[in-house]
Short mmCIF file of N, CA and C in Angstrom, two decimals:
data_model
loop_
_atom_site.label_atom_id
_atom_site.label_comp_id
_atom_site.label_asym_id
_atom_site.label_seq_id
_atom_site.Cartn_x
_atom_site.Cartn_y
_atom_site.Cartn_z
N MET A 169 -16.40 -21.42 8.39
CA MET A 169 -14.92 -21.97 9.60
C MET A 169 -15.78 -22.16 11.09
N PHE A 170 -14.71 -22.91 12.33
CA PHE A 170 -15.29 -24.10 13.10
C PHE A 170 -14.70 -22.99 14.11
N TYR A 171 -15.58 -23.06 15.25
CA TYR A 171 -14.95 -22.52 16.68
C TYR A 171 -15.03 -23.52 17.25
N HIS A 172 -14.10 -23.37 18.05
CA HIS A 172 -14.42 -24.30 19.41
C HIS A 172 -14.63 -23.25 20.55
N ARG A 173 -14.65 -23.88 21.90
CA ARG A 173 -14.73 -22.57 23.09
C ARG A 173 -13.72 -22.14 22.85
N TYR A 174 -12.42 -22.32 23.10
CA TYR A 174 -11.81 -21.75 23.58
C TYR A 174 -10.41 -21.31 22.48
N MET A 175 -10.90 -21.82 21.09
CA MET A 175 -10.14 -21.29 19.79
C MET A 175 -10.83 -21.19 18.73
N GLU A 176 -10.64 -20.56 17.85
CA GLU A 176 -11.19 -20.28 16.26
C GLU A 176 -10.36 -21.47 15.48
N ILE A 177 -11.00 -22.54 14.91
CA ILE A 177 -10.11 -23.64 14.29
C ILE A 177 -10.61 -23.69 12.50
N LYS A 178 -9.60 -23.21 12.14
CA LYS A 178 -9.61 -23.04 10.24
C LYS A 178 -9.45 -23.88 9.83
N PRO A 179 -10.63 -23.71 8.30
CA PRO A 179 -9.88 -25.02 7.62
C PRO A 179 -8.65 -24.78 7.19
N PRO A 180 -8.15 -25.99 6.15
CA PRO A 180 -6.69 -25.60 5.86
C PRO A 180 -6.84 -24.66 4.16
N PRO A 181 -5.77 -23.80 4.14
CA PRO A 181 -5.90 -23.47 3.27
C PRO A 181 -5.73 -24.01 1.48
N SER A 182 -6.78 -23.69 0.58
CA SER A 182 -6.35 -24.43 -0.86
C SER A 182 -5.59 -23.40 -1.67
N PHE A 183 -4.76 -23.68 -2.42
CA PHE A 183 -3.98 -23.35 -3.03
C PHE A 183 -4.01 -23.46 -4.56
N ASP A 184 -3.34 -22.75 -5.31
CA ASP A 184 -3.85 -22.97 -6.66
C ASP A 184 -2.74 -24.05 -6.81
N ALA A 185 -1.32 -23.78 -6.93
CA ALA A 185 -0.40 -24.49 -6.96
C ALA A 185 0.49 -25.07 -5.91
N VAL A 186 1.20 -26.55 -5.78
CA VAL A 186 1.76 -26.27 -4.13
C VAL A 186 3.64 -27.08 -5.12
N VAL A 187 4.52 -26.39 -5.12
CA VAL A 187 5.76 -27.04 -5.12
C VAL A 187 6.57 -27.97 -4.13
N THR A 188 7.00 -28.42 -4.50
CA THR A 188 7.83 -29.20 -3.37
C THR A 188 9.21 -28.60 -3.10
N ALA A 189 9.71 -28.36 -1.68
CA ALA A 189 10.87 -27.59 -1.68
C ALA A 189 11.65 -28.56 -0.84
N PRO A 190 13.03 -28.22 -0.51
CA PRO A 190 13.40 -28.81 0.11
C PRO A 190 13.11 -28.94 1.96
N PHE A 191 12.76 -27.46 1.92
CA PHE A 191 12.18 -27.69 3.72
C PHE A 191 10.94 -28.27 3.60
N GLY A 192 10.63 -28.42 2.56
CA GLY A 192 8.64 -28.90 2.52
C GLY A 192 8.21 -28.67 1.36
N ALA A 193 7.70 -27.15 1.22
CA ALA A 193 6.68 -27.08 0.18
C ALA A 193 6.13 -25.72 0.49
N ILE A 194 5.96 -25.28 -1.30
CA ILE A 194 5.56 -23.70 -0.75
C ILE A 194 4.30 -23.74 -1.77
N GLY A 195 3.08 -22.92 -0.93
CA GLY A 195 1.95 -23.04 -1.56
C GLY A 195 1.73 -22.21 -1.91
N ILE A 196 0.80 -21.95 -3.28
CA ILE A 196 0.63 -20.85 -4.47
C ILE A 196 -0.81 -20.01 -4.21
N HIS A 197 -1.28 -18.99 -3.68
CA HIS A 197 -2.75 -18.58 -3.70
C HIS A 197 -2.64 -17.42 -5.58
N VAL A 198 -3.84 -17.59 -6.17
CA VAL A 198 -3.36 -16.29 -7.23
C VAL A 198 -4.80 -16.43 -7.50
N SER A 199 -5.32 -15.08 -7.69
CA SER A 199 -6.78 -14.59 -8.58
C SER A 199 -6.43 -13.07 -9.66
N ASN A 200 -7.62 -13.71 -10.17
CA ASN A 200 -7.23 -12.92 -11.07
C ASN A 200 -5.94 -12.83 -12.19
N ASP A 201 -5.33 -13.69 -12.50
CA ASP A 201 -3.45 -13.48 -12.94
C ASP A 201 -3.07 -12.25 -12.31
N TYR A 202 -3.50 -12.64 -11.03
CA TYR A 202 -1.97 -11.72 -9.85
C TYR A 202 -1.21 -12.77 -8.94
N VAL A 203 -0.43 -13.08 -8.54
CA VAL A 203 -0.37 -13.99 -7.33
C VAL A 203 -0.83 -13.16 -6.06
N THR A 204 -1.33 -13.99 -4.98
CA THR A 204 -2.09 -13.11 -4.04
C THR A 204 -1.46 -14.16 -2.48
N GLY A 205 -0.63 -14.62 -2.68
CA GLY A 205 -0.36 -15.43 -2.06
C GLY A 205 1.18 -16.00 -2.16
N ILE A 206 1.97 -16.14 -1.40
CA ILE A 206 3.02 -17.44 -1.83
C ILE A 206 3.60 -17.61 0.11
N ARG A 207 2.58 -18.98 -0.34
CA ARG A 207 2.59 -19.54 1.86
C ARG A 207 3.90 -20.54 1.67
N LEU A 208 5.06 -20.53 2.66
CA LEU A 208 6.50 -21.41 3.03
C LEU A 208 5.38 -22.84 3.36
N LEU A 209 5.33 -23.94 3.82
CA LEU A 209 4.82 -24.84 4.40
C LEU A 209 6.15 -25.90 5.37
N SER A 210 5.99 -26.29 6.01
CA SER A 210 7.45 -26.81 6.79
C SER A 210 7.25 -28.23 6.46
N GLU A 211 5.94 -28.62 6.15
CA GLU A 211 5.11 -30.15 5.61
C GLU A 211 5.33 -30.41 4.17
N GLN A 212 5.64 -31.31 4.22
CA GLN A 212 6.12 -32.28 2.96
C GLN A 212 4.51 -31.96 2.24
N GLN A 213 3.99 -31.81 1.23
CA GLN A 213 2.79 -31.69 0.93
C GLN A 213 3.09 -32.26 -1.04
N ARG A 214 1.98 -33.12 -1.21
CA ARG A 214 1.87 -33.57 -2.30
C ARG A 214 2.29 -32.20 -4.15
N ALA A 215 2.75 -32.58 -4.56
CA ALA A 215 2.78 -31.30 -5.24
C ALA A 215 1.69 -30.99 -6.83
N PHE A 216 0.90 -30.10 -6.91
CA PHE A 216 -0.16 -30.24 -7.81
C PHE A 216 0.18 -28.48 -8.37
N CYS A 217 -0.50 -28.40 -9.47
CA CYS A 217 -0.10 -27.33 -10.17
C CYS A 217 -1.98 -27.35 -10.87
N SER A 218 -2.29 -25.89 -11.27
CA SER A 218 -4.07 -26.38 -11.35
C SER A 218 -3.66 -25.67 -13.17
N ALA A 219 -4.86 -26.15 -14.12
CA ALA A 219 -5.04 -26.01 -15.20
C ALA A 219 -4.12 -24.89 -15.97
N ASN A 220 -4.72 -23.61 -15.53
CA ASN A 220 -4.37 -22.03 -15.43
C ASN A 220 -3.12 -21.47 -16.27
N PRO A 221 -2.76 -21.28 -17.26
CA PRO A 221 -1.27 -21.22 -17.60
C PRO A 221 -0.72 -20.35 -16.40
N PHE A 222 -1.30 -19.40 -16.59
CA PHE A 222 -0.83 -18.45 -15.46
C PHE A 222 -0.24 -19.19 -14.57
N VAL A 223 -1.18 -19.34 -13.55
CA VAL A 223 -0.20 -20.23 -12.44
C VAL A 223 0.93 -21.32 -12.86
N GLN A 224 0.43 -22.24 -13.71
CA GLN A 224 1.32 -23.23 -14.11
C GLN A 224 3.00 -22.13 -14.20
N HIS A 225 2.87 -21.05 -15.29
CA HIS A 225 3.85 -19.99 -15.31
C HIS A 225 4.79 -19.89 -13.53
N VAL A 226 3.69 -19.72 -12.41
CA VAL A 226 3.86 -19.18 -11.56
C VAL A 226 4.68 -20.49 -10.93
N ALA A 227 4.25 -21.76 -10.68
CA ALA A 227 4.94 -22.45 -10.21
C ALA A 227 6.11 -23.05 -10.82
N ARG A 228 6.10 -23.08 -12.28
CA ARG A 228 7.67 -22.79 -12.71
C ARG A 228 9.01 -21.70 -12.32
N GLN A 229 8.12 -20.50 -12.06
CA GLN A 229 9.11 -19.78 -11.46
C GLN A 229 9.96 -20.31 -10.28
N VAL A 230 8.65 -20.58 -9.54
CA VAL A 230 9.18 -20.87 -8.03
C VAL A 230 9.90 -21.76 -7.57
N GLY A 231 9.56 -23.22 -8.69
CA GLY A 231 10.46 -24.64 -8.77
C GLY A 231 12.13 -23.61 -9.25
N GLN A 232 12.36 -22.59 -10.22
CA GLN A 232 13.35 -22.73 -10.73
C GLN A 232 13.87 -22.15 -9.79
N TYR A 233 13.57 -20.97 -8.89
CA TYR A 233 14.36 -20.29 -7.85
C TYR A 233 14.56 -21.10 -6.55
N LEU A 234 13.79 -22.49 -6.50
CA LEU A 234 14.36 -23.37 -5.20
C LEU A 234 15.59 -24.23 -6.38
N GLN A 235 15.99 -24.15 -7.24
CA GLN A 235 16.95 -24.62 -7.39
C GLN A 235 18.32 -23.81 -8.31
N ASP A 236 17.85 -22.62 -7.86
CA ASP A 236 19.39 -21.51 -8.67
C ASP A 236 18.45 -20.12 -7.89
N ALA A 237 18.67 -19.80 -6.80
CA ALA A 237 18.25 -18.56 -6.22
C ALA A 237 18.29 -17.47 -6.65
N ALA A 238 19.32 -17.34 -7.92
CA ALA A 238 19.73 -15.88 -8.96
C ALA A 238 18.10 -16.55 -9.68
N SER A 239 17.09 -17.13 -10.31
CA SER A 239 16.36 -16.69 -11.37
C SER A 239 15.09 -15.71 -10.49
N PRO A 240 14.48 -15.18 -11.08
CA PRO A 240 13.73 -14.46 -11.16
C PRO A 240 12.53 -14.59 -11.03
N LEU A 241 11.54 -14.03 -10.13
CA LEU A 241 10.56 -14.22 -9.96
C LEU A 241 9.82 -13.04 -10.50
N ASP A 242 9.10 -12.82 -12.01
CA ASP A 242 8.68 -11.55 -12.53
C ASP A 242 7.55 -11.83 -12.51
N PHE A 243 6.52 -11.91 -11.83
CA PHE A 243 5.14 -12.37 -12.25
C PHE A 243 4.44 -11.04 -11.11
N PRO A 244 3.19 -10.67 -11.96
CA PRO A 244 2.07 -9.79 -11.35
C PRO A 244 1.62 -10.64 -10.00
N TYR A 245 1.39 -9.57 -9.28
CA TYR A 245 1.22 -9.92 -7.71
C TYR A 245 0.57 -8.38 -7.24
N LEU A 246 -0.27 -8.93 -6.35
CA LEU A 246 -0.87 -7.86 -5.42
C LEU A 246 -0.54 -8.06 -4.10
N LEU A 247 -0.49 -6.80 -3.63
CA LEU A 247 0.42 -6.36 -2.33
C LEU A 247 -1.45 -5.96 -1.64
N GLN A 248 -1.39 -6.64 -0.75
CA GLN A 248 -2.80 -6.55 0.34
C GLN A 248 -2.58 -5.83 1.58
N GLY A 249 -1.90 -4.75 1.79
CA GLY A 249 -2.10 -4.87 3.33
C GLY A 249 -2.09 -3.05 3.68
N THR A 250 -1.71 -3.00 5.06
CA THR A 250 -1.86 -0.87 5.17
C THR A 250 -0.51 -0.29 4.38
N LEU A 251 -0.84 1.31 4.22
CA LEU A 251 -0.05 1.99 4.03
C LEU A 251 1.38 1.79 4.27
N PHE A 252 1.53 1.37 5.27
CA PHE A 252 2.79 1.61 6.56
C PHE A 252 3.62 0.13 5.60
N GLN A 253 2.65 -1.24 6.17
CA GLN A 253 3.10 -2.24 5.50
C GLN A 253 3.66 -2.06 4.03
N LYS A 254 2.96 -1.84 3.12
CA LYS A 254 3.35 -2.09 1.45
C LYS A 254 4.63 -0.66 1.78
N ARG A 255 4.64 0.15 2.58
CA ARG A 255 6.07 0.71 2.58
C ARG A 255 7.40 0.24 3.05
N VAL A 256 6.67 -0.59 3.72
CA VAL A 256 7.88 -2.07 4.48
C VAL A 256 8.42 -2.63 3.35
N TRP A 257 7.61 -3.38 2.24
CA TRP A 257 7.43 -4.39 1.90
C TRP A 257 8.21 -3.17 0.70
N GLN A 258 8.10 -2.66 0.78
CA GLN A 258 8.80 -2.24 -0.91
C GLN A 258 10.49 -1.75 -0.94
N VAL A 259 10.44 -1.34 0.84
CA VAL A 259 11.95 -0.70 0.99
C VAL A 259 12.72 -2.61 0.92
N MET A 260 12.04 -3.73 1.62
CA MET A 260 12.32 -5.30 2.00
C MET A 260 12.66 -5.87 0.51
N SER A 261 12.00 -5.46 -0.18
CA SER A 261 12.12 -5.67 -1.91
C SER A 261 13.74 -5.48 -2.98
N THR A 262 14.02 -4.45 -1.82
CA THR A 262 15.18 -3.43 -2.94
C THR A 262 16.76 -4.45 -1.63
N ILE A 263 17.16 -5.60 -0.98
CA ILE A 263 17.63 -6.43 -0.61
C ILE A 263 17.99 -7.01 -1.57
N PRO A 264 19.59 -6.83 -1.56
CA PRO A 264 19.93 -7.54 -2.67
C PRO A 264 20.41 -9.01 -2.21
N LEU A 265 20.02 -9.64 -3.46
CA LEU A 265 20.22 -11.00 -3.26
C LEU A 265 21.39 -11.39 -2.55
N GLY A 266 21.32 -12.37 -1.55
CA GLY A 266 22.41 -12.45 -1.03
C GLY A 266 23.14 -11.58 0.25
N GLN A 267 22.03 -10.46 0.55
CA GLN A 267 22.67 -9.89 1.24
C GLN A 267 21.32 -10.53 2.26
N ALA A 268 21.72 -9.74 3.93
CA ALA A 268 20.82 -10.14 5.24
C ALA A 268 21.04 -8.81 5.87
N TRP A 269 19.76 -7.93 5.62
CA TRP A 269 19.20 -6.41 6.87
C TRP A 269 19.02 -6.46 8.20
N THR A 270 19.24 -5.95 9.01
CA THR A 270 18.40 -6.26 10.74
C THR A 270 17.21 -5.64 10.27
N TYR A 271 16.01 -5.46 11.72
CA TYR A 271 15.54 -5.06 11.82
C TYR A 271 15.50 -3.99 12.07
N GLY A 272 16.92 -3.36 12.67
CA GLY A 272 16.88 -1.75 12.99
C GLY A 272 17.37 -1.74 11.23
N ASP A 273 17.80 -2.17 10.97
CA ASP A 273 18.39 -1.46 9.57
C ASP A 273 16.98 -1.10 8.22
N LEU A 274 16.45 -1.99 8.65
CA LEU A 274 14.75 -2.03 7.95
C LEU A 274 13.93 -1.03 8.81
N ALA A 275 14.06 -0.91 9.72
CA ALA A 275 13.76 0.02 10.61
C ALA A 275 13.93 2.08 10.50
N GLU A 276 15.14 1.70 10.43
CA GLU A 276 16.17 2.71 10.52
C GLU A 276 15.92 3.70 8.35
N ARG A 277 15.60 2.68 7.80
CA ARG A 277 15.31 3.46 5.99
C ARG A 277 13.82 3.41 6.36
N VAL A 278 12.65 3.11 6.86
CA VAL A 278 11.27 3.74 6.78
C VAL A 278 10.80 4.43 7.78
N LYS A 279 11.70 4.97 8.75
CA LYS A 279 12.34 5.85 9.55
C LYS A 279 10.57 5.57 11.03
N SER A 280 11.21 3.91 11.57
CA SER A 280 10.21 3.67 11.66
C SER A 280 11.00 2.35 13.10
N GLY A 281 10.29 1.67 13.82
CA GLY A 281 11.24 1.11 14.92
C GLY A 281 10.86 -0.55 14.44
N PRO A 282 11.91 -1.26 15.23
CA PRO A 282 12.02 -2.33 14.79
C PRO A 282 10.88 -3.22 15.02
N ARG A 283 9.86 -3.19 15.78
CA ARG A 283 9.00 -3.92 16.55
C ARG A 283 8.16 -3.67 15.56
N ALA A 284 7.57 -2.57 14.50
CA ALA A 284 6.37 -2.10 13.91
C ALA A 284 7.40 -2.95 12.75
N VAL A 285 8.43 -2.63 12.31
CA VAL A 285 9.37 -3.67 11.01
C VAL A 285 8.81 -5.34 10.96
N ALA A 286 8.92 -5.43 12.69
CA ALA A 286 8.41 -6.76 12.50
C ALA A 286 7.57 -7.36 12.55
N ASN A 287 6.55 -6.89 12.70
CA ASN A 287 4.76 -6.84 12.85
C ASN A 287 4.18 -6.53 11.46
N ALA A 288 5.15 -5.94 11.05
CA ALA A 288 4.99 -5.95 8.74
C ALA A 288 5.45 -7.31 8.13
N CYS A 289 7.24 -7.93 8.51
CA CYS A 289 7.64 -8.54 8.12
C CYS A 289 6.70 -9.96 8.27
N GLY A 290 5.78 -10.09 9.44
CA GLY A 290 5.02 -11.13 9.75
C GLY A 290 3.56 -10.96 8.92
N ALA A 291 3.29 -9.86 8.37
CA ALA A 291 2.09 -9.68 7.92
C ALA A 291 2.38 -9.73 6.16
N ASN A 292 3.33 -10.19 5.62
CA ASN A 292 3.88 -10.43 4.66
C ASN A 292 3.17 -11.72 3.88
N HIS A 293 1.90 -11.66 2.83
CA HIS A 293 1.80 -12.84 2.24
C HIS A 293 2.38 -13.35 1.27
N LEU A 294 3.35 -12.37 0.65
CA LEU A 294 4.36 -12.39 -0.25
C LEU A 294 5.73 -13.49 -0.24
N THR A 295 6.23 -13.95 0.66
CA THR A 295 7.23 -14.41 1.18
C THR A 295 7.82 -15.00 -0.68
N LEU A 296 9.20 -14.61 -0.38
CA LEU A 296 9.52 -14.83 -1.51
C LEU A 296 9.85 -13.96 -2.44
N VAL A 297 8.66 -12.91 -3.44
CA VAL A 297 8.47 -12.45 -3.63
C VAL A 297 9.22 -10.71 -3.04
N ILE A 298 8.62 -10.27 -1.66
CA ILE A 298 9.06 -9.44 -0.66
C ILE A 298 9.72 -10.34 0.17
N PRO A 299 11.11 -10.54 -0.14
CA PRO A 299 11.86 -11.28 1.08
C PRO A 299 12.24 -10.28 2.39
N CYS A 300 11.57 -11.16 3.19
CA CYS A 300 11.16 -11.19 4.25
C CYS A 300 11.93 -11.92 5.45
N HIS A 301 12.57 -13.14 4.91
CA HIS A 301 13.45 -13.74 5.33
C HIS A 301 15.05 -13.55 4.64
N ARG A 302 15.03 -11.89 4.30
CA ARG A 302 16.48 -11.76 4.73
C ARG A 302 16.42 -10.50 5.43
N ILE A 303 15.29 -10.36 6.47
CA ILE A 303 15.39 -9.58 7.53
C ILE A 303 16.03 -10.84 8.97
N VAL A 304 16.72 -10.19 9.84
CA VAL A 304 17.46 -11.08 10.73
C VAL A 304 17.67 -9.99 12.13
N ALA A 305 17.55 -10.75 13.24
CA ALA A 305 18.28 -10.03 13.85
C ALA A 305 19.28 -9.47 14.87
N LYS A 306 19.97 -8.39 15.52
CA LYS A 306 20.78 -8.21 15.21
C LYS A 306 21.95 -9.53 16.00
N GLY A 307 21.84 -10.26 16.45
CA GLY A 307 22.32 -11.07 16.78
C GLY A 307 21.96 -12.94 16.65
N GLY A 308 21.67 -12.49 15.75
CA GLY A 308 21.10 -14.19 15.46
C GLY A 308 19.72 -13.60 14.20
N LEU A 309 19.46 -15.31 13.99
CA LEU A 309 18.50 -15.34 12.67
C LEU A 309 17.11 -14.68 13.18
N GLY A 310 16.66 -14.00 14.34
CA GLY A 310 15.33 -13.36 14.57
C GLY A 310 14.13 -14.84 14.03
N GLY A 311 13.09 -13.71 14.15
CA GLY A 311 11.78 -14.43 14.03
C GLY A 311 11.64 -14.41 12.35
N PHE A 312 10.72 -15.56 12.39
CA PHE A 312 9.92 -16.31 11.25
C PHE A 312 8.64 -17.03 11.09
N MET A 313 8.29 -16.75 10.36
CA MET A 313 6.38 -17.41 10.04
C MET A 313 5.69 -17.70 11.93
N GLN A 314 6.06 -16.33 12.53
CA GLN A 314 5.47 -16.51 13.38
C GLN A 314 6.34 -17.38 14.63
N GLY A 315 7.37 -17.30 14.40
CA GLY A 315 8.39 -18.03 15.55
C GLY A 315 8.34 -19.42 15.90
N ASP A 316 7.44 -20.25 14.67
CA ASP A 316 7.75 -21.88 14.36
C ASP A 316 8.81 -22.48 14.56
N VAL A 317 9.41 -23.47 15.13
CA VAL A 317 10.63 -24.05 15.11
C VAL A 317 10.96 -24.18 13.57
N LYS A 318 9.83 -25.06 13.07
CA LYS A 318 9.74 -25.50 11.37
C LYS A 318 10.59 -24.20 11.04
N GLY A 319 9.67 -22.91 11.31
CA GLY A 319 10.08 -21.79 10.18
C GLY A 319 11.57 -21.09 9.99
N LEU A 320 12.08 -21.16 11.70
CA LEU A 320 12.84 -20.70 11.93
C LEU A 320 14.31 -21.40 10.94
N GLU A 321 13.90 -22.87 10.63
CA GLU A 321 14.78 -23.75 9.93
C GLU A 321 14.75 -23.50 8.20
N ILE A 322 13.75 -23.19 7.81
CA ILE A 322 13.20 -22.51 6.57
C ILE A 322 13.62 -21.76 6.41
N LYS A 323 13.83 -20.45 7.00
CA LYS A 323 14.62 -19.38 6.80
C LYS A 323 16.37 -19.61 7.26
N ARG A 324 16.80 -20.21 7.71
CA ARG A 324 17.88 -20.73 7.66
C ARG A 324 18.82 -21.09 5.80
N TRP A 325 17.56 -22.28 5.55
CA TRP A 325 17.76 -22.62 4.42
C TRP A 325 17.82 -21.41 3.10
N LEU A 326 16.82 -21.15 3.07
CA LEU A 326 16.03 -19.92 2.35
C LEU A 326 17.57 -18.69 1.70
N LEU A 327 18.35 -17.85 3.30
CA LEU A 327 19.66 -17.76 3.81
C LEU A 327 20.65 -18.39 3.22
N GLN A 328 20.68 -19.73 3.03
CA GLN A 328 21.75 -20.05 2.76
C GLN A 328 21.86 -20.69 1.54
N HIS A 329 20.46 -20.78 0.96
CA HIS A 329 20.27 -21.11 -0.51
C HIS A 329 20.44 -19.60 -1.75
N GLU A 330 20.20 -18.77 -0.97
CA GLU A 330 21.30 -17.20 -1.57
C GLU A 330 22.56 -17.04 -0.84
N ARG A 331 22.53 -17.77 0.17
CA ARG A 331 24.45 -17.24 0.38
C ARG A 331 23.68 -15.92 0.92
N ALA A 332 23.40 -15.42 1.76
CA ALA A 332 23.03 -14.26 2.42
C ALA A 332 24.52 -14.23 3.36
N ASP A 333 24.83 -13.03 3.35
CA ASP A 333 26.20 -12.69 4.13
C ASP A 333 26.30 -12.83 5.84
N GLY A 334 26.89 -13.66 6.40
CA GLY A 334 27.38 -14.27 7.59
C GLY A 334 25.85 -15.66 7.45
N TYR A 335 25.71 -16.47 6.99
CA TYR A 335 24.73 -17.56 6.76
C TYR A 335 25.38 -18.80 6.09
N HIS A 336 26.35 -19.10 5.42
CA HIS A 336 26.70 -19.78 4.46
C HIS A 336 26.42 -21.81 5.38
#
């Protein structure tokens, strides 16, 4: 890692696979036959996949999801987070395809506050599997990808792709 006087500059992440998407690309991290990260990328990247059969299986499922939102993402994954974050992610995973909840809805279900829930959403490294894009603000889309403008476009695309209520 390199350091500048005022900021830390991190090297770009290396992925085991990159799947092209209508909004850019999806980077996939795998460790020991577990998915450890699915990252939405706002910039187009060249698709590639390692020779590992498990990685190929995961990339194929992600590609199928991009064609048909009802395609299952049923591969083993590793949740890495605090107990609170894991509880939020577990409840978030129960949001049915085609629906969106507000931060307040999710906070009520986990007996916490919307801000804490939003922080847990932001720490989610398994986007699509743990559908943080299905969490919206009371009056609109809410945040996504640390407030990146392109991130909000991706969130809108995902909700429309899944035909979430109110986001057609």
